[in-house]
Short mmCIF file of C-alpha atoms in Angstrom, two decimals:
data_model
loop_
_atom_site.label_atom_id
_atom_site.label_comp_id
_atom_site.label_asym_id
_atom_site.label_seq_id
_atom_site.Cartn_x
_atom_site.Cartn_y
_atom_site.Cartn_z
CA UNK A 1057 58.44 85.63 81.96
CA UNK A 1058 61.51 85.96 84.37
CA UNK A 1059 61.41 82.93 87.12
CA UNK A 1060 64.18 83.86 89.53
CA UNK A 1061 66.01 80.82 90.82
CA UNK A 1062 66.38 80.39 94.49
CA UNK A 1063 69.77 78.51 95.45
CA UNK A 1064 69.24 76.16 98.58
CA UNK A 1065 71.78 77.98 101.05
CA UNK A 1066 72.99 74.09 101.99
CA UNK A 1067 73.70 72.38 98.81
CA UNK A 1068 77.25 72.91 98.77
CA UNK A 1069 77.05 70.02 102.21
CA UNK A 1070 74.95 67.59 100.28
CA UNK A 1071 77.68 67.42 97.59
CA UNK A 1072 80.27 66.33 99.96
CA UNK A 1073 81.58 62.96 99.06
CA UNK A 1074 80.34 60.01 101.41
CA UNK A 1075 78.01 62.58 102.67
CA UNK A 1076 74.76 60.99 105.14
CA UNK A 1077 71.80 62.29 105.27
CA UNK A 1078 69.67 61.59 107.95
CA UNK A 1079 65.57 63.53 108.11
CA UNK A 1080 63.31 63.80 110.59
CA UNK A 1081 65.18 64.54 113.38
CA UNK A 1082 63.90 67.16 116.41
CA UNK A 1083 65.70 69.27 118.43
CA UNK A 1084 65.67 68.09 122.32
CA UNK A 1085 68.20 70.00 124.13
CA UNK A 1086 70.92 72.64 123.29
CA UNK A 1087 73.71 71.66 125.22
CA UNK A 1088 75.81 75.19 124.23
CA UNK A 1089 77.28 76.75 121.36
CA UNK A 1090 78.35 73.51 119.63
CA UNK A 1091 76.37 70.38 120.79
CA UNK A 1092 73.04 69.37 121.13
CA UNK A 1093 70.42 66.56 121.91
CA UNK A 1094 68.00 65.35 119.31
CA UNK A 1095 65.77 62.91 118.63
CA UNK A 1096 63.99 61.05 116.11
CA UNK A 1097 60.36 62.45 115.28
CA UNK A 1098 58.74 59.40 114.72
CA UNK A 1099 60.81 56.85 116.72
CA UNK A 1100 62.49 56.71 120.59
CA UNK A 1101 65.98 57.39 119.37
CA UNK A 1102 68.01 60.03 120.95
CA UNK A 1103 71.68 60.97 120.47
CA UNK A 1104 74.52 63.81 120.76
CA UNK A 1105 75.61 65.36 118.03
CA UNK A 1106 78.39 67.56 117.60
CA UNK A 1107 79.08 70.36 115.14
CA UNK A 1108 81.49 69.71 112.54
CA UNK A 1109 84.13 72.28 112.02
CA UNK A 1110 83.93 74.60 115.07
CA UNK A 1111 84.27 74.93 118.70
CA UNK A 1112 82.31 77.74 120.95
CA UNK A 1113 83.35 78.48 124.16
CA UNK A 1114 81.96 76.63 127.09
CA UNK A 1115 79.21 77.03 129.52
CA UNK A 1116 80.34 75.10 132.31
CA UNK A 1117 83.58 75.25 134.16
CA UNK A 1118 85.48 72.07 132.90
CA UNK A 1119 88.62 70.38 131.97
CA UNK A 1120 88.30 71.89 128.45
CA UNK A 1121 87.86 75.81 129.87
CA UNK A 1122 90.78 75.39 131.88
CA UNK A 1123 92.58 74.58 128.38
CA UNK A 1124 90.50 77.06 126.37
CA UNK A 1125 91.82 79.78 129.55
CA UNK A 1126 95.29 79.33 128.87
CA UNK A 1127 95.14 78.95 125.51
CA UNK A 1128 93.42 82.33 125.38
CA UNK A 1129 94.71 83.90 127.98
CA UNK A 1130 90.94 85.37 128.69
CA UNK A 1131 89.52 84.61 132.63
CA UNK A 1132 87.29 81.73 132.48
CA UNK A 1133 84.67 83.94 133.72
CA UNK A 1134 84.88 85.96 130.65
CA UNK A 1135 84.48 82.88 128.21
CA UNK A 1136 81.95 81.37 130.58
CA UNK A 1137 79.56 84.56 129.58
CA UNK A 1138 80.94 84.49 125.88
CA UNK A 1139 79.85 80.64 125.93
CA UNK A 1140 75.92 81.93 127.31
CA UNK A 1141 75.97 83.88 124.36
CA UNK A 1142 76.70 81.41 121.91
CA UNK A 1143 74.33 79.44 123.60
CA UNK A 1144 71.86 82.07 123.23
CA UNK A 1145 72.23 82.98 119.67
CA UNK A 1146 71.48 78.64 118.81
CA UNK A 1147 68.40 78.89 121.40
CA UNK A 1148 67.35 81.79 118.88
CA UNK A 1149 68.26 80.40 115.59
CA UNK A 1150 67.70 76.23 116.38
CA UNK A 1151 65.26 76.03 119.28
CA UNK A 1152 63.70 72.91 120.92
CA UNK A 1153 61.13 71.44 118.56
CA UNK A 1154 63.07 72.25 115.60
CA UNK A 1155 62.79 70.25 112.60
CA UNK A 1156 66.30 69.85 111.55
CA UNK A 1157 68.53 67.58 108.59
CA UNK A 1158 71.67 65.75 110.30
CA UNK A 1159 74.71 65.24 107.21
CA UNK A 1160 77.45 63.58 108.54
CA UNK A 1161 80.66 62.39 106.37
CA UNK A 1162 81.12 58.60 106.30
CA UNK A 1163 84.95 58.62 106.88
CA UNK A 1164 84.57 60.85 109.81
CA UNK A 1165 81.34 59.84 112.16
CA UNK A 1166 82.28 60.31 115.55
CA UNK A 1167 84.37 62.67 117.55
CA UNK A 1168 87.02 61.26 120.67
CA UNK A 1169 83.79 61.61 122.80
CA UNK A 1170 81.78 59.17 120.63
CA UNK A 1171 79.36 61.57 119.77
CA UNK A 1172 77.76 62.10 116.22
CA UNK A 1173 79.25 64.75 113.92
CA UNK A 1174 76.88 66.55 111.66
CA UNK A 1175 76.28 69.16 109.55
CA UNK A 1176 72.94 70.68 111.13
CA UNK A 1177 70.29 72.06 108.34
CA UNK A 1178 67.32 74.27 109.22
CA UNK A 1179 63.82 74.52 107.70
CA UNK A 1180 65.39 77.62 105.49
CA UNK A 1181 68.07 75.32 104.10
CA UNK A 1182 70.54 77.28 105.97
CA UNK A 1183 73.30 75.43 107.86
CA UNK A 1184 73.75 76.22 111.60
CA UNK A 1185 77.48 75.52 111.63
CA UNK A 1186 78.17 77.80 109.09
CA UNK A 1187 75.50 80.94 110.94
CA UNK A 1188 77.30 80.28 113.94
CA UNK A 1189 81.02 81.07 112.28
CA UNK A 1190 79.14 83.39 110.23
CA UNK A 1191 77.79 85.56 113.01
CA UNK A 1192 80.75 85.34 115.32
CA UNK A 1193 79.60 82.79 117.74
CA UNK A 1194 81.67 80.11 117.23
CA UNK A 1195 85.51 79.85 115.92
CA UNK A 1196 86.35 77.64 113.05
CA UNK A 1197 88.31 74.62 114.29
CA UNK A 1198 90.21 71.74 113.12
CA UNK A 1199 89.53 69.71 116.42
CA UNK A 1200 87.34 67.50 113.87
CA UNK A 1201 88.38 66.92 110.48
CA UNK A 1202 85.46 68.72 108.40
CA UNK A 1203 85.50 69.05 105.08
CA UNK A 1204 84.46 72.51 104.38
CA UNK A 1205 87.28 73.62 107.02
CA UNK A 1206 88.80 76.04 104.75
CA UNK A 1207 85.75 77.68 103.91
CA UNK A 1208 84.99 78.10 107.49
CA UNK A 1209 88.16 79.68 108.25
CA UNK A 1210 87.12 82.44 105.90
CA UNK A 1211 83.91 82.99 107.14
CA UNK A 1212 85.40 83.06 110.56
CA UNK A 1213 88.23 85.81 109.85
CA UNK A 1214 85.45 87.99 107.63
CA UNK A 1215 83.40 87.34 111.27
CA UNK A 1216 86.36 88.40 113.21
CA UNK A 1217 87.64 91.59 110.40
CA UNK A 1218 83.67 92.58 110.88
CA UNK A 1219 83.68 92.02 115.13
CA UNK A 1220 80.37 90.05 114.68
CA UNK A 1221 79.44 88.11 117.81
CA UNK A 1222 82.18 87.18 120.51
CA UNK A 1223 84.63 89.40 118.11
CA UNK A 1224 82.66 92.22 119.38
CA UNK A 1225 84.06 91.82 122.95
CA UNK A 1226 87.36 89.77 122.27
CA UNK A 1227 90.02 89.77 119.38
CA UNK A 1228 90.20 85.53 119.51
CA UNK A 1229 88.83 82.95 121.92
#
């Protein structure tokens, strides 16, 4: 009898040393491409959380798309519409109501904002940090120390050889 094995797409995260694990959390809000609101789903607790490891473009006109303008040298309104998209693709893949898994490393909690980093895991065991690089919506970024940086800046330049995502339109953001 051949039993095929099926590999849990996130088990590389739970490895990481000092890793937290934290279940039974619900999606609230998406905020955009890289943050979002969640809450416990049997208890009042809310909070922020942050992706580890990778920035998307933002949605609003702020401080930081002033920076990400000149840093890109793309018109804010083009990011602004590159940062919808991002949006959209986590409204497809992590909706609200979503039963989600938050990891976050011990040594490196919170980001300047005081909001929680974490690893976000899906029902399928996938992570949606690494399907956002994967798919082009999001850059890898060293903003936040991560971990599995280096991994994510190969995903990210197979994204950007392949033009998934924002690489369709734009050769960096």
């Amino acid at each position: 009898m051949n039993v095929s094995k099926t590999v849990n797409p996130s088990a590389k995260y739970f490895q990481i040393p000092g890793i937290i694990t934290e279940t039974h959390w619900i999606v609230e809000r998406v905020l955009d491409g890289d943050t979002l609101i969640v809450k416990e789903e049997f208890g009042q607790e809310s909070k922020e959380i942050r992706l580890y490891g990778l920035d998307a473009p933002e949605v609003h006109m702020s401080r930081k798309m002033r920076e990400d303008e000149a840093k890109s040298h793309l018109p804010a309104a083009l990011l602004l519409e590159l940062g919808l998209q991002s949006l959209d693709y986590v409204l497809q893949v992590c909706p609200p109501g979503t039963r989600i898994t938050l990891l976050t490393e011990s040594k490196h909690q919170l980001d300047f904002w005081l909001r929680q980093l974490a690893y976000v895991i899906l029902p399928s065991g996938e992570c949606l940090n690494e399907l956002l690089i994967e798919n082009g919506w999001a850059k890898a970024s060293n903003s936040y120390y991560c971990s599995l940086l280096p991994n994510y800046q190969n995903i990210n330049t197979l994204a950007r050889t392949q033009k998934k995502g924002i690489y369709g339109f734009v050769d960096q953001f």
